[in-house]
Coordinates of C-alpha atoms in Angstrom, one line a residue:
M15 CA -27.5 -5.1 16.8
N16 CA -29.6 -5.1 14.0
F17 CA -29.9 -3.0 10.6
S18 CA -32.1 -3.9 7.6
N19 CA -31.2 -3.6 4.0
V20 CA -34.2 -1.6 2.3
N21 CA -33.4 -1.8 -1.7
T22 CA -30.2 -0.7 -1.7
I23 CA -26.9 -1.7 -4.6
M24 CA -24.0 -1.4 -3.6
R25 CA -21.2 0.5 -6.2
R26 CA -18.0 1.4 -6.0
S27 CA -17.2 5.2 -7.1
S28 CA -15.0 7.9 -6.4
L29 CA -16.6 8.4 -2.9
K30 CA -14.4 6.2 -1.2
S31 CA -11.4 7.5 -2.4
R32 CA -12.7 11.3 -0.7
G33 CA -13.4 9.2 1.8
Q34 CA -10.2 7.9 2.2
Q35 CA -8.9 12.1 2.1
S36 CA -10.9 12.7 5.4
M37 CA -8.9 9.8 7.6
I38 CA -6.7 12.0 9.2
S39 CA -9.4 13.9 10.9
Y40 CA -9.9 11.1 12.9
D41 CA -6.9 8.9 13.1
V42 CA -5.6 7.3 16.0
D43 CA -2.7 9.6 17.2
S44 CA -0.3 6.5 16.9
T45 CA 2.2 7.6 14.0
T46 CA 3.6 4.1 13.2
E47 CA 2.0 0.8 11.3
C48 CA 1.9 -2.7 13.4
K49 CA 4.2 -5.3 12.9
D50 CA 3.3 -8.0 15.1
D51 CA -0.2 -10.6 15.6
S52 CA -0.4 -9.1 19.8
D53 CA -3.6 -8.4 21.1
S54 CA -2.5 -4.8 21.1
C55 CA -1.8 -4.0 17.5
K56 CA -5.1 -5.8 16.4
Y57 CA -7.2 -3.6 18.4
T58 CA -6.0 -0.2 17.4
K59 CA -6.1 -1.6 13.8
L60 CA -9.8 -2.4 14.2
V61 CA -10.0 1.2 16.0
K62 CA -8.1 2.7 12.7
E63 CA -11.1 1.2 10.7
F64 CA -13.5 2.4 13.1
N65 CA -12.3 5.6 12.2
A66 CA -11.7 4.9 8.7
E67 CA -15.7 4.7 7.7
T68 CA -16.5 7.4 9.8
A69 CA -14.4 10.2 8.8
R70 CA -15.9 8.1 5.3
Y71 CA -19.4 8.8 6.4
H72 CA -18.6 12.3 7.5
D73 CA -17.2 13.5 3.9
Q74 CA -20.5 11.8 2.4
L75 CA -23.1 13.9 5.0
L76 CA -21.3 17.0 3.9
A77 CA -23.2 16.6 0.2
L78 CA -26.4 15.5 1.5
G79 CA -28.6 18.3 0.8
G80 CA -27.0 19.6 -1.5
S81 CA -27.8 19.9 -5.6
S82 CA -25.3 16.4 -5.7
D83 CA -27.5 14.5 -3.4
S84 CA -28.6 11.1 -5.2
E85 CA -29.8 8.2 -3.7
F86 CA -26.4 6.8 -5.0
L87 CA -24.9 8.8 -1.9
R88 CA -27.5 7.8 0.2
D89 CA -26.9 4.0 -0.9
E90 CA -22.8 5.1 0.0
M91 CA -24.3 6.6 3.5
K92 CA -25.9 4.0 4.2
R93 CA -23.4 1.5 3.8
A94 CA -20.9 3.3 5.7
R95 CA -22.5 3.7 8.4
K96 CA -23.6 0.1 8.5
K97 CA -19.9 -0.5 8.4
A98 CA -19.2 1.7 11.2
C99 CA -21.8 0.7 13.4
T100 CA -20.8 -3.0 13.5
L101 CA -17.7 -2.5 13.8
A102 CA -18.8 -0.4 16.7
V103 CA -20.0 -3.0 18.1
I104 CA -17.4 -5.6 17.6
I105 CA -15.0 -2.8 19.5
K106 CA -17.3 -3.2 22.5
D107 CA -17.6 -6.1 23.3
T108 CA -13.3 -6.7 22.5
F109 CA -12.6 -4.3 24.5
I110 CA -15.4 -4.1 27.4
P111 CA -13.5 -7.6 28.7
V112 CA -10.2 -6.4 28.5
L113 CA -10.7 -3.4 30.9
N114 CA -12.3 -4.8 33.3
D115 CA -9.4 -7.4 33.9
R116 CA -7.7 -6.9 36.3
N117 CA -4.8 -9.3 35.7
C118 CA -1.1 -8.7 36.7
E119 CA 0.1 -8.9 32.7
L120 CA -2.7 -6.2 31.4
K121 CA -0.7 -3.6 33.6
S122 CA 1.7 -3.2 31.8
K123 CA -0.8 -2.4 29.0
R124 CA -3.4 -0.8 30.7
C125 CA -2.0 2.8 29.5
D126 CA -2.2 1.8 25.9
Y127 CA -6.1 0.3 26.0
E128 CA -7.0 3.4 27.9
R129 CA -6.2 5.6 25.4
L130 CA -7.3 3.3 22.5
W131 CA -11.0 3.3 24.6
N132 CA -10.7 6.8 24.9
T133 CA -9.8 7.3 20.9
F134 CA -13.1 5.0 20.2
L135 CA -15.0 6.5 22.4
A136 CA -14.7 10.0 21.3
C137 CA -15.1 9.0 18.0
V138 CA -18.1 6.9 18.8
E139 CA -20.1 10.0 20.1
V140 CA -18.5 11.8 16.9
L141 CA -20.9 8.6 14.4
E142 CA -23.9 9.5 16.7
G143 CA -23.8 13.2 16.4
H144 CA -23.2 12.9 12.8
M145 CA -25.6 10.1 12.3
R146 CA -28.6 12.2 13.6
K147 CA -27.7 15.5 11.3
T148 CA -28.1 12.8 8.2
L149 CA -31.7 12.5 9.8
D150 CA -33.0 16.2 9.8
L151 CA -31.4 16.5 6.4
Q152 CA -33.5 13.6 4.7
K153 CA -36.2 15.0 6.1
S154 CA -35.4 18.2 4.8
F155 CA -34.7 17.3 1.9
P156 CA -36.6 14.3 0.5
L157 CA -35.7 12.7 -2.9
H158 CA -39.1 11.2 -3.7
A159 CA -41.2 13.8 -1.9
G160 CA -42.5 17.1 -3.6
N161 CA -40.5 19.3 -5.4
C162 CA -37.7 19.8 -2.9
Q163 CA -35.4 22.8 -3.4
F164 CA -31.4 21.7 -3.1
I165 CA -29.0 23.9 -2.1
Q166 CA -26.8 25.2 -4.6
T167 CA -23.2 24.1 -4.2
G168 CA -22.0 24.7 -7.2
V169 CA -21.5 20.9 -8.4
M170 CA -25.2 19.9 -10.3
E171 CA -23.9 16.9 -11.0
P172 CA -24.7 13.8 -8.4
L173 CA -21.7 12.7 -6.9
G174 CA -20.3 9.0 -7.9
V175 CA -22.6 8.8 -11.3
D176 CA -20.8 8.4 -13.5
N177 CA -19.9 4.9 -15.5
I178 CA -22.0 2.9 -12.6
P179 CA -24.0 0.0 -13.7
V180 CA -27.9 0.9 -13.5
N181 CA -30.0 -0.8 -10.8
I182 CA -33.2 -2.0 -12.7
E183 CA -35.0 -2.5 -9.8
N184 CA -34.8 1.3 -8.4
L185 CA -36.2 1.3 -12.3
D186 CA -39.2 -0.5 -11.6
V187 CA -40.1 1.1 -8.4
P188 CA -43.1 3.7 -8.6
N189 CA -42.5 6.7 -6.7
V190 CA -45.3 6.5 -4.4
D191 CA -43.3 2.9 -3.3
K192 CA -39.7 4.7 -3.5
M193 CA -41.1 7.8 -1.0
V194 CA -42.4 4.6 1.2
L195 CA -39.3 3.5 0.9
E196 CA -37.5 6.7 2.2
R197 CA -39.5 7.4 4.8
E198 CA -38.9 3.6 6.4
E199 CA -34.9 4.3 5.6
N200 CA -35.8 7.3 8.0
N201 CA -37.4 5.4 10.4
I202 CA -34.3 3.0 10.2
L203 CA -31.8 5.5 10.6
A204 CA -34.1 6.5 13.6
R205 CA -33.5 3.0 15.6
D206 CA -29.7 3.2 14.7
I207 CA -29.4 6.2 16.5
L208 CA -31.0 5.3 19.3
E209 CA -29.2 1.7 19.6
L210 CA -25.8 3.6 18.8
R211 CA -27.2 6.2 21.7
N212 CA -27.7 3.3 24.3
M213 CA -24.5 1.4 23.7
L214 CA -22.9 4.8 24.1
S215 CA -24.4 4.5 27.7
E216 CA -23.7 0.5 28.6
M217 CA -19.9 1.4 27.3
N218 CA -19.8 4.1 30.1
R219 CA -20.9 2.3 32.6
S220 CA -18.4 -0.8 32.1
V221 CA -15.8 0.7 31.4
D222 CA -15.7 3.8 34.0
I223 CA -12.5 5.9 32.9
K224 CA -12.1 8.9 32.6
P225 CA -10.5 11.0 30.5
W226 CA -7.8 12.7 32.6
T227 CA -7.0 10.4 34.3
I228 CA -5.3 8.5 30.8
E229 CA -1.7 8.3 31.1
P230 CA -0.5 11.0 28.2
L231 CA 2.2 10.0 25.9
S232 CA 5.6 10.7 27.3
E233 CA 8.1 12.5 24.7
F234 CA 10.1 10.1 25.1
S235 CA 7.4 7.4 23.7
L236 CA 6.7 10.6 21.0
N237 CA 10.2 10.7 20.1
R238 CA 11.1 7.1 19.5
S239 CA 7.8 6.7 17.3
K240 CA 8.7 9.8 15.0
S241 CA 12.6 7.5 14.9
Q242 CA 10.8 4.0 14.1
S243 CA 8.8 6.1 11.8
S244 CA 11.7 8.4 9.7
L245 CA 13.7 4.5 10.2
S246 CA 10.8 2.4 8.6
D247 CA 10.0 5.2 5.7
A248 CA 14.0 4.6 4.6
A249 CA 13.6 1.2 5.3
S250 CA 10.7 1.3 2.4
L251 CA 12.3 3.3 0.2
I252 CA 15.1 1.4 0.1
A253 CA 12.8 -1.6 -0.9
F254 CA 10.8 0.4 -3.1
D255 CA 13.9 1.8 -5.1
P256 CA 16.5 -0.3 -7.1
H257 CA 18.5 1.9 -7.8
Y258 CA 19.3 3.3 -4.3
E259 CA 22.6 1.8 -3.0
S260 CA 24.7 2.3 -6.5
R261 CA 23.4 6.3 -6.3
Q262 CA 24.6 5.9 -2.6
R263 CA 28.1 4.1 -3.7
R264 CA 28.5 6.5 -6.5
K265 CA 28.2 9.9 -3.4
C266 CA 30.6 7.6 -1.3
T267 CA 32.7 7.4 -4.0
I268 CA 32.4 11.7 -4.8
L269 CA 33.1 11.9 -1.3
V270 CA 36.2 10.3 -1.0
L271 CA 37.5 11.6 -4.0
T272 CA 36.9 15.1 -3.0
A273 CA 38.6 14.9 0.1
L274 CA 42.2 13.3 -1.3
A275 CA 41.7 16.4 -3.2
T276 CA 41.2 18.9 -0.2
L277 CA 44.0 17.4 1.1
I278 CA 46.6 17.3 -1.9
A279 CA 46.0 20.5 -2.0
F280 CA 46.6 21.7 1.2
T281 CA 49.8 20.1 1.3
T282 CA 50.9 20.9 -2.3
I283 CA 49.3 24.8 -0.2
L284 CA 51.9 23.7 2.8
I285 CA 55.4 22.5 0.9
V286 CA 55.4 25.5 -1.1
C287 CA 54.9 27.8 2.6
L288 CA 57.7 26.4 3.5
F289 CA 60.3 26.7 0.1
Y290 CA 59.7 30.3 0.5
V291 CA 60.0 30.1 4.3
V292 CA 63.8 28.0 4.2
E293 CA 64.2 30.6 0.6

């Protein structure tokens, strides 16, 4: 898939962290991180990365056409879109040969691959829908074409423009040329949408896996994933806190002393009771 760069300068901002906050909406349903270099682990990481870029793009889309819209926001959206589409092509080219391979060695992992494929396919459809919304909003709210009134969202400053170096090349571009570049970007986005839609059709033709035929995760697998996640969190806590073991020893010492004191008190009371009974 070919994606053109039109007068774009890539810059870092708080938009990236805002996109990461919404990743949970599209995250893979696995609850543990991969610890090995198996193929299944690599595929899971690819799908997670694609889901993260899709979530970031969705988060940026919310500000499009509002009072915080800006050239920087649209540049960031173009960057996220390009990366997501590139990842989609990589995942498609990686998954299709694996799912079409009927090798006996893959049967044990096929259910996991099918679940990942279904997650990936659904996320591609979500990305395609967001790209269509982006095209409609960019046409309805152009930055350099006339006096277009943006939606007043309560955020007046453009997102992510603080402490960002200005692109000198953009300052020298006349407004008429910016209008041409803006229309060209809309044409590129329309072509990207068409290519993504064609890729979806190719994916559905190449791999015929109905969502209702995919074996769901068993209760045992879910409980095991949760327990492994808890153990992993506990291990990371121990490794992070150097005083963890000393505190645990103090707790054990206090518990032992409390138990001994209770035993001594109980023995004393029992002896006193026996003494009065004997008398």
